[in-house]
């Protein structure tokens, strides 16, 4: 799951200084203490509970780019994935900020698992997840 899909808390890092080369705030990564809650931290560990709550929605302040479903009206309204800083966010996070500013809702499904195929994925990141997913499929079926 994307670590950039998150809910901001009132206590977040201040914006980088104007002279800084950083033009956006990194979210959801342990290297940066942002006090934000990543969407993947909200998922149920128990596969049966995850399946039962599969369609539970969580309002988000930022999104990652692994799997995004967008209503066509949002794009027709001019909301895009900015390659520039928009409210200190860029790309998918900037998209969420733009959508929220325009009055649209931004939601995530913490119990819906989408596998991100990445050739540089480290084995430790997948520890136990494949077995859990297979067990969940057997329990549901």
Backbone as JSON Lines, residues from 0, in Angstrom:
{"i":0,"aa":"X","n":[0.84,-1.17,0.0],"ca":[0.0,0.0,0.0],"c":[0.88,1.23,0.0]}
{"i":1,"aa":"X","n":[0.37,2.28,-0.55],"ca":[1.14,3.5,-0.65],"c":[1.25,4.2,0.69]}
{"i":2,"aa":"X","n":[2.45,4.6,1.05],"ca":[2.64,5.31,2.31],"c":[2.23,6.77,2.18]}
{"i":3,"aa":"X","n":[1.99,7.24,0.97],"ca":[1.62,8.63,0.79],"c":[0.13,8.86,0.94]}
{"i":4,"aa":"X","n":[-0.69,7.81,0.93],"ca":[-2.11,7.97,1.22],"c":[-2.23,8.13,2.72]}
{"i":5,"aa":"X","n":[-2.71,9.29,3.15],"ca":[-2.64,9.56,4.57],"c":[-3.7,10.53,5.05]}
{"i":6,"aa":"X","n":[-3.82,10.58,6.38],"ca":[-4.66,11.55,7.07],"c":[-3.73,12.45,7.85]}
{"i":7,"aa":"X","n":[-3.83,13.75,7.63],"ca":[-3.01,14.69,8.37],"c":[-3.6,14.9,9.75]}
{"i":8,"aa":"X","n":[-2.74,15.18,10.69],"ca":[-3.18,15.57,12.02],"c":[-2.9,17.06,12.16]}
{"i":9,"aa":"X","n":[-3.4,17.64,13.22],"ca":[-3.16,19.07,13.42],"c":[-1.67,19.36,13.54]}
{"i":10,"aa":"X","n":[-0.94,18.42,14.13],"ca":[0.49,18.6,14.34],"c":[1.26,18.03,13.16]}
{"i":11,"aa":"X","n":[1.59,18.82,12.19],"ca":[2.41,18.35,11.07],"c":[3.65,19.22,10.98]}
{"i":12,"aa":"X","n":[4.6,18.76,10.21],"ca":[5.82,19.56,10.05],"c":[5.49,20.89,9.4]}
{"i":13,"aa":"X","n":[6.16,21.95,9.82],"ca":[5.95,23.23,9.16],"c":[6.45,23.16,7.71]}
{"i":14,"aa":"X","n":[5.97,24.06,6.91],"ca":[6.43,24.12,5.52],"c":[7.93,24.37,5.5]}
{"i":15,"aa":"X","n":[8.63,23.8,4.5],"ca":[10.07,24.04,4.41],"c":[10.36,25.53,4.24]}
{"i":16,"aa":"X","n":[11.52,25.98,4.71],"ca":[11.87,27.4,4.52],"c":[11.88,27.75,3.03]}
{"i":17,"aa":"X","n":[11.62,28.99,2.72],"ca":[11.55,29.42,1.33],"c":[12.83,29.15,0.56]}
{"i":18,"aa":"X","n":[13.97,29.19,1.22],"ca":[15.24,28.96,0.54],"c":[15.56,27.47,0.39]}
{"i":19,"aa":"X","n":[14.73,26.62,0.97],"ca":[14.98,25.18,0.92],"c":[14.75,24.63,-0.48]}
{"i":20,"aa":"X","n":[15.48,23.58,-0.82],"ca":[15.29,22.92,-2.11],"c":[14.07,21.99,-2.07]}
{"i":21,"aa":"X","n":[13.62,21.65,-0.87],"ca":[12.45,20.78,-0.72],"c":[11.2,21.6,-1.01]}
{"i":22,"aa":"X","n":[10.39,21.14,-1.97],"ca":[9.19,21.91,-2.28],"c":[7.91,21.19,-1.89]}
{"i":23,"aa":"X","n":[8.02,20.07,-1.2],"ca":[6.84,19.4,-0.69],"c":[7.21,18.65,0.59]}
{"i":24,"aa":"X","n":[6.2,18.33,1.38],"ca":[6.45,17.61,2.62],"c":[6.28,16.12,2.38]}
{"i":25,"aa":"X","n":[7.28,15.31,2.68],"ca":[7.15,13.87,2.54],"c":[6.18,13.34,3.58]}
{"i":26,"aa":"X","n":[5.36,12.39,3.19],"ca":[4.33,11.89,4.11],"c":[4.4,10.39,4.26]}
{"i":27,"aa":"X","n":[4.19,9.91,5.46],"ca":[4.07,8.49,5.7],"c":[5.36,7.71,5.8]}
{"i":28,"aa":"X","n":[6.49,8.35,5.7],"ca":[7.75,7.65,5.77],"c":[8.38,7.85,7.15]}
{"i":29,"aa":"X","n":[8.87,6.77,7.74],"ca":[9.38,6.85,9.11],"c":[10.59,7.77,9.23]}
{"i":30,"aa":"X","n":[11.28,8.03,8.12],"ca":[12.44,8.91,8.16],"c":[12.03,10.36,8.45]}
{"i":31,"aa":"X","n":[10.78,10.69,8.2],"ca":[10.28,12.05,8.39],"c":[9.14,12.01,9.4]}
{"i":32,"aa":"X","n":[9.34,12.67,10.53],"ca":[8.3,12.67,11.56],"c":[7.26,13.74,11.22]}
{"i":33,"aa":"X","n":[6.21,13.33,10.54],"ca":[5.15,14.26,10.14],"c":[3.92,14.16,11.02]}
{"i":34,"aa":"X","n":[3.86,13.14,11.88],"ca":[2.7,12.89,12.74],"c":[1.44,12.65,11.92]}
{"i":35,"aa":"X","n":[1.61,12.06,10.76],"ca":[0.48,11.73,9.9],"c":[0.2,10.24,9.99]}
{"i":36,"aa":"X","n":[-1.05,9.86,9.74],"ca":[-1.45,8.46,9.76],"c":[-1.55,7.94,8.33]}
{"i":37,"aa":"X","n":[-0.72,6.98,7.97],"ca":[-0.76,6.4,6.63],"c":[-1.94,5.45,6.51]}
{"i":38,"aa":"X","n":[-2.55,5.4,5.34],"ca":[-3.72,4.56,5.1],"c":[-3.44,3.1,5.4]}
{"i":39,"aa":"X","n":[-2.25,2.61,5.05],"ca":[-1.96,1.2,5.27],"c":[-1.85,0.86,6.75]}
{"i":40,"aa":"X","n":[-1.67,1.85,7.63],"ca":[-1.64,1.58,9.07],"c":[-3.05,1.38,9.62]}
{"i":41,"aa":"X","n":[-4.07,1.74,8.85],"ca":[-5.46,1.67,9.32],"c":[-6.13,0.36,8.97]}
{"i":42,"aa":"X","n":[-5.47,-0.49,8.21],"ca":[-6.06,-1.76,7.77],"c":[-6.14,-2.76,8.92]}
{"i":43,"aa":"X","n":[-7.16,-3.61,8.88],"ca":[-7.27,-4.69,9.87],"c":[-6.19,-5.73,9.59]}
{"i":44,"aa":"X","n":[-5.56,-6.24,10.63],"ca":[-4.58,-7.31,10.49],"c":[-5.26,-8.65,10.23]}
{"i":45,"aa":"X","n":[-6.44,-8.82,10.79],"ca":[-7.18,-10.07,10.64],"c":[-7.83,-10.1,9.25]}
{"i":46,"aa":"X","n":[-7.51,-11.1,8.41],"ca":[-8.07,-11.15,7.04],"c":[-9.59,-11.21,7.01]}
{"i":47,"aa":"X","n":[-10.22,-11.88,7.97],"ca":[-11.69,-11.95,7.99],"c":[-12.29,-10.58,8.27]}
{"i":48,"aa":"X","n":[-11.71,-9.85,9.21],"ca":[-12.19,-8.49,9.5],"c":[-11.95,-7.58,8.31]}
{"i":49,"aa":"X","n":[-10.79,-7.74,7.67],"ca":[-10.48,-6.92,6.5],"c":[-11.52,-7.15,5.41]}
{"i":50,"aa":"X","n":[-11.89,-8.4,5.18],"ca":[-12.88,-8.72,4.16],"c":[-14.24,-8.15,4.54]}
{"i":51,"aa":"X","n":[-14.61,-8.24,5.82],"ca":[-15.91,-7.74,6.28],"c":[-16.0,-6.21,6.13]}
{"i":52,"aa":"X","n":[-14.87,-5.54,6.33],"ca":[-14.84,-4.08,6.27],"c":[-14.16,-3.58,5.0]}
{"i":53,"aa":"X","n":[-14.23,-4.36,3.95],"ca":[-13.53,-4.06,2.7],"c":[-13.9,-2.69,2.13]}
{"i":54,"aa":"X","n":[-15.17,-2.31,2.25],"ca":[-15.63,-1.07,1.62],"c":[-15.7,0.11,2.58]}
{"i":55,"aa":"X","n":[-15.12,-0.03,3.78],"ca":[-15.08,1.1,4.71],"c":[-14.23,2.21,4.12]}
{"i":56,"aa":"X","n":[-14.75,3.42,4.14],"ca":[-14.04,4.57,3.59],"c":[-13.45,5.42,4.7]}
{"i":57,"aa":"X","n":[-12.28,5.98,4.42],"ca":[-11.59,6.87,5.35],"c":[-11.31,8.17,4.59]}
{"i":58,"aa":"X","n":[-11.75,9.32,5.11],"ca":[-11.4,10.59,4.45],"c":[-9.88,10.8,4.51]}
{"i":59,"aa":"X","n":[-9.3,11.2,3.38],"ca":[-7.85,11.38,3.29],"c":[-7.48,12.82,2.97]}
{"i":60,"aa":"X","n":[-6.27,13.19,3.36],"ca":[-5.72,14.49,3.01],"c":[-4.71,14.4,1.88]}
{"i":61,"aa":"X","n":[-4.18,13.21,1.63],"ca":[-3.22,13.0,0.56],"c":[-3.35,11.59,0.04]}
{"i":62,"aa":"X","n":[-2.95,11.37,-1.2],"ca":[-3.05,10.04,-1.8],"c":[-1.75,9.65,-2.49]}
{"i":63,"aa":"X","n":[-1.55,8.34,-2.61],"ca":[-0.43,7.8,-3.37],"c":[-0.91,7.42,-4.76]}
{"i":64,"aa":"X","n":[-0.02,6.98,-5.59],"ca":[-0.38,6.73,-6.98],"c":[-0.52,5.28,-7.4]}
{"i":65,"aa":"X","n":[-0.53,4.33,-6.46],"ca":[-0.61,2.92,-6.84],"c":[-1.93,2.6,-7.51]}
{"i":66,"aa":"X","n":[-3.04,3.05,-6.92],"ca":[-4.36,2.76,-7.47],"c":[-5.28,3.92,-7.12]}
{"i":67,"aa":"X","n":[-5.68,4.68,-8.12],"ca":[-6.54,5.84,-7.89],"c":[-7.76,5.71,-8.8]}
{"i":68,"aa":"X","n":[-8.94,5.84,-8.23],"ca":[-10.18,5.89,-9.0],"c":[-10.7,7.32,-8.9]}
{"i":69,"aa":"X","n":[-10.92,7.94,-10.03],"ca":[-11.33,9.34,-10.06],"c":[-12.56,9.48,-10.92]}
{"i":70,"aa":"X","n":[-13.57,10.19,-10.42],"ca":[-14.75,10.47,-11.23],"c":[-14.36,11.44,-12.34]}
{"i":71,"aa":"X","n":[-14.91,11.23,-13.52],"ca":[-14.55,12.05,-14.68],"c":[-14.82,13.53,-14.45]}
{"i":72,"aa":"X","n":[-15.86,13.86,-13.68],"ca":[-16.18,15.26,-13.42],"c":[-15.05,15.99,-12.72]}
{"i":73,"aa":"X","n":[-14.28,15.27,-11.93],"ca":[-13.15,15.91,-11.22],"c":[-12.13,16.39,-12.24]}
{"i":74,"aa":"X","n":[-11.8,15.56,-13.22],"ca":[-10.85,15.97,-14.27],"c":[-11.46,17.05,-15.16]}
{"i":75,"aa":"X","n":[-12.75,16.92,-15.45],"ca":[-13.41,17.94,-16.27],"c":[-13.4,19.31,-15.59]}
{"i":76,"aa":"X","n":[-13.37,19.3,-14.26],"ca":[-13.32,20.56,-13.5],"c":[-11.92,21.17,-13.51]}
{"i":77,"aa":"X","n":[-10.95,20.46,-14.1],"ca":[-9.59,20.99,-14.22],"c":[-8.63,20.5,-13.16]}
{"i":78,"aa":"X","n":[-9.07,19.59,-12.3],"ca":[-8.18,19.05,-11.28],"c":[-7.2,18.12,-11.98]}
{"i":79,"aa":"X","n":[-5.89,18.31,-11.73],"ca":[-4.87,17.5,-12.4],"c":[-3.8,17.05,-11.41]}
{"i":80,"aa":"X","n":[-2.82,16.38,-11.89],"ca":[-1.67,15.94,-11.08],"c":[-0.56,16.95,-11.32]}
{"i":81,"aa":"X","n":[-0.43,17.95,-10.44],"ca":[0.51,19.04,-10.71],"c":[1.97,18.61,-10.64]}
{"i":82,"aa":"X","n":[2.74,19.08,-11.61],"ca":[4.18,18.84,-11.59],"c":[4.89,19.98,-10.85]}
{"i":83,"aa":"X","n":[4.12,20.85,-10.27],"ca":[4.62,21.98,-9.49],"c":[4.05,21.88,-8.07]}
{"i":84,"aa":"X","n":[4.58,22.65,-7.15],"ca":[4.08,22.61,-5.78],"c":[2.72,23.3,-5.69]}
{"i":85,"aa":"X","n":[1.74,22.57,-5.21],"ca":[0.42,23.11,-4.93],"c":[0.15,22.85,-3.46]}
{"i":86,"aa":"X","n":[0.07,23.92,-2.67],"ca":[-0.07,23.8,-1.22],"c":[1.0,22.88,-0.63]}
{"i":87,"aa":"X","n":[2.22,23.07,-1.09],"ca":[3.39,22.29,-0.66],"c":[3.29,20.81,-1.03]}
{"i":88,"aa":"X","n":[2.49,20.46,-1.99],"ca":[2.34,19.07,-2.44],"c":[2.49,19.04,-3.96]}
{"i":89,"aa":"X","n":[2.94,17.92,-4.48],"ca":[3.07,17.77,-5.93],"c":[2.53,16.41,-6.34]}
{"i":90,"aa":"X","n":[2.28,16.25,-7.62],"ca":[1.84,14.99,-8.2],"c":[0.56,14.49,-7.53]}
{"i":91,"aa":"X","n":[0.54,13.25,-7.04],"ca":[-0.7,12.69,-6.48],"c":[-1.15,13.42,-5.22]}
{"i":92,"aa":"X","n":[-0.19,13.82,-4.39],"ca":[-0.55,14.55,-3.17],"c":[-1.13,15.92,-3.52]}
{"i":93,"aa":"X","n":[-0.58,16.55,-4.55],"ca":[-1.11,17.81,-5.03],"c":[-2.5,17.64,-5.64]}
{"i":94,"aa":"X","n":[-2.71,16.5,-6.3],"ca":[-4.03,16.19,-6.86],"c":[-5.08,16.16,-5.75]}
{"i":95,"aa":"X","n":[-4.76,15.49,-4.64],"ca":[-5.7,15.41,-3.52],"c":[-5.96,16.8,-2.94]}
{"i":96,"aa":"X","n":[-4.91,17.6,-2.8],"ca":[-5.07,18.95,-2.27],"c":[-5.95,19.8,-3.19]}
{"i":97,"aa":"X","n":[-5.74,19.69,-4.5],"ca":[-6.57,20.44,-5.46],"c":[-8.02,20.0,-5.39]}
{"i":98,"aa":"X","n":[-8.24,18.69,-5.35],"ca":[-9.61,18.16,-5.3],"c":[-10.32,18.64,-4.05]}
{"i":99,"aa":"X","n":[-9.64,18.6,-2.92],"ca":[-10.25,19.07,-1.68],"c":[-10.54,20.56,-1.73]}
{"i":100,"aa":"X","n":[-9.61,21.33,-2.28],"ca":[-9.8,22.78,-2.39],"c":[-11.02,23.09,-3.26]}
{"i":101,"aa":"X","n":[-11.27,22.26,-4.27],"ca":[-12.41,22.46,-5.17],"c":[-13.71,21.9,-4.59]}
{"i":102,"aa":"X","n":[-13.65,21.31,-3.39],"ca":[-14.87,20.84,-2.74],"c":[-15.18,19.36,-2.94]}
{"i":103,"aa":"X","n":[-14.28,18.63,-3.57],"ca":[-14.49,17.2,-3.75],"c":[-14.0,16.43,-2.53]}
{"i":104,"aa":"X","n":[-14.55,15.25,-2.3],"ca":[-14.09,14.39,-1.22],"c":[-12.96,13.49,-1.71]}
{"i":105,"aa":"X","n":[-12.04,13.2,-0.82],"ca":[-10.92,12.3,-1.13],"c":[-10.96,11.19,-0.08]}
{"i":106,"aa":"X","n":[-11.13,9.95,-0.54],"ca":[-11.32,8.83,0.38],"c":[-10.4,7.67,0.02]}
{"i":107,"aa":"X","n":[-10.1,6.86,1.02],"ca":[-9.3,5.66,0.82],"c":[-10.03,4.46,1.4]}
{"i":108,"aa":"X","n":[-9.66,3.29,0.92],"ca":[-10.2,2.03,1.42],"c":[-9.05,1.27,2.09]}
{"i":109,"aa":"X","n":[-8.87,1.43,3.41],"ca":[-7.7,0.84,4.06],"c":[-7.66,-0.68,4.04]}
{"i":110,"aa":"X","n":[-8.8,-1.33,3.89],"ca":[-8.83,-2.8,3.93],"c":[-8.8,-3.42,2.55]}
{"i":111,"aa":"X","n":[-8.74,-2.6,1.53],"ca":[-8.68,-3.09,0.15],"c":[-7.21,-3.15,-0.24]}
{"i":112,"aa":"X","n":[-6.7,-4.34,-0.47],"ca":[-5.27,-4.51,-0.72],"c":[-4.99,-4.48,-2.23]}
{"i":113,"aa":"X","n":[-4.09,-3.61,-2.62],"ca":[-3.63,-3.53,-4.0],"c":[-2.13,-3.78,-3.97]}
{"i":114,"aa":"X","n":[-1.7,-4.8,-4.69],"ca":[-0.26,-5.11,-4.72],"c":[0.42,-4.23,-5.73]}
{"i":115,"aa":"X","n":[1.48,-3.58,-5.31],"ca":[2.28,-2.72,-6.17],"c":[3.44,-3.55,-6.7]}
{"i":116,"aa":"X","n":[3.45,-3.81,-7.98],"ca":[4.51,-4.61,-8.57],"c":[5.7,-3.69,-8.81]}
{"i":117,"aa":"X","n":[6.78,-3.98,-8.14],"ca":[7.97,-3.15,-8.22],"c":[9.18,-4.07,-8.29]}
{"i":118,"aa":"X","n":[9.95,-3.92,-9.32],"ca":[11.11,-4.81,-9.49],"c":[12.14,-4.64,-8.4]}
{"i":119,"aa":"X","n":[12.12,-3.52,-7.7],"ca":[13.08,-3.29,-6.64],"c":[12.49,-3.53,-5.26]}
{"i":120,"aa":"X","n":[11.34,-4.17,-5.2],"ca":[10.7,-4.45,-3.9],"c":[11.59,-5.35,-3.07]}
{"i":121,"aa":"X","n":[11.73,-5.03,-1.82],"ca":[12.56,-5.82,-0.93],"c":[11.73,-6.93,-0.31]}
{"i":122,"aa":"X","n":[12.28,-8.12,-0.21],"ca":[11.57,-9.29,0.29],"c":[10.96,-9.05,1.67]}
{"i":123,"aa":"X","n":[11.68,-8.35,2.54],"ca":[11.19,-8.1,3.89],"c":[9.89,-7.32,3.95]}
{"i":124,"aa":"X","n":[9.63,-6.49,2.94],"ca":[8.39,-5.7,2.92],"c":[7.17,-6.57,2.7]}
{"i":125,"aa":"X","n":[7.36,-7.74,2.12],"ca":[6.24,-8.62,1.8],"c":[6.06,-9.72,2.83]}
{"i":126,"aa":"X","n":[6.85,-9.68,3.88],"ca":[6.87,-10.74,4.88],"c":[5.46,-11.05,5.39]}
{"i":127,"aa":"X","n":[5.01,-12.26,5.14],"ca":[3.74,-12.74,5.65],"c":[2.52,-12.26,4.9]}
{"i":128,"aa":"X","n":[2.62,-11.22,4.1],"ca":[1.44,-10.68,3.4],"c":[0.87,-11.66,2.38]}
{"i":129,"aa":"X","n":[1.74,-12.31,1.61],"ca":[1.24,-13.25,0.6],"c":[0.48,-14.39,1.26]}
{"i":130,"aa":"X","n":[1.03,-14.93,2.35],"ca":[0.36,-16.0,3.07],"c":[-0.98,-15.53,3.63]}
{"i":131,"aa":"X","n":[-1.0,-14.3,4.17],"ca":[-2.24,-13.75,4.72],"c":[-3.31,-13.61,3.64]}
{"i":132,"aa":"X","n":[-2.89,-13.12,2.47],"ca":[-3.84,-12.92,1.38],"c":[-4.39,-14.26,0.89]}
{"i":133,"aa":"X","n":[-3.53,-15.26,0.76],"ca":[-3.99,-16.58,0.33],"c":[-4.96,-17.17,1.34]}
{"i":134,"aa":"X","n":[-4.67,-17.02,2.62],"ca":[-5.55,-17.52,3.68],"c":[-6.88,-16.78,3.64]}
{"i":135,"aa":"X","n":[-6.86,-15.48,3.41],"ca":[-8.1,-14.7,3.33],"c":[-8.96,-15.17,2.18]}
{"i":136,"aa":"X","n":[-8.33,-15.46,1.04],"ca":[-9.1,-15.95,-0.12],"c":[-9.76,-17.29,0.18]}
{"i":137,"aa":"X","n":[-9.0,-18.17,0.87],"ca":[-9.56,-19.49,1.23],"c":[-10.71,-19.33,2.22]}
{"i":138,"aa":"X","n":[-10.56,-18.43,3.2],"ca":[-11.6,-18.25,4.21],"c":[-12.86,-17.68,3.62]}
{"i":139,"aa":"X","n":[-12.74,-16.78,2.65],"ca":[-13.91,-16.15,2.02],"c":[-14.59,-17.13,1.08]}
{"i":140,"aa":"X","n":[-13.8,-17.92,0.34],"ca":[-14.33,-18.82,-0.69],"c":[-14.92,-20.03,-0.16]}
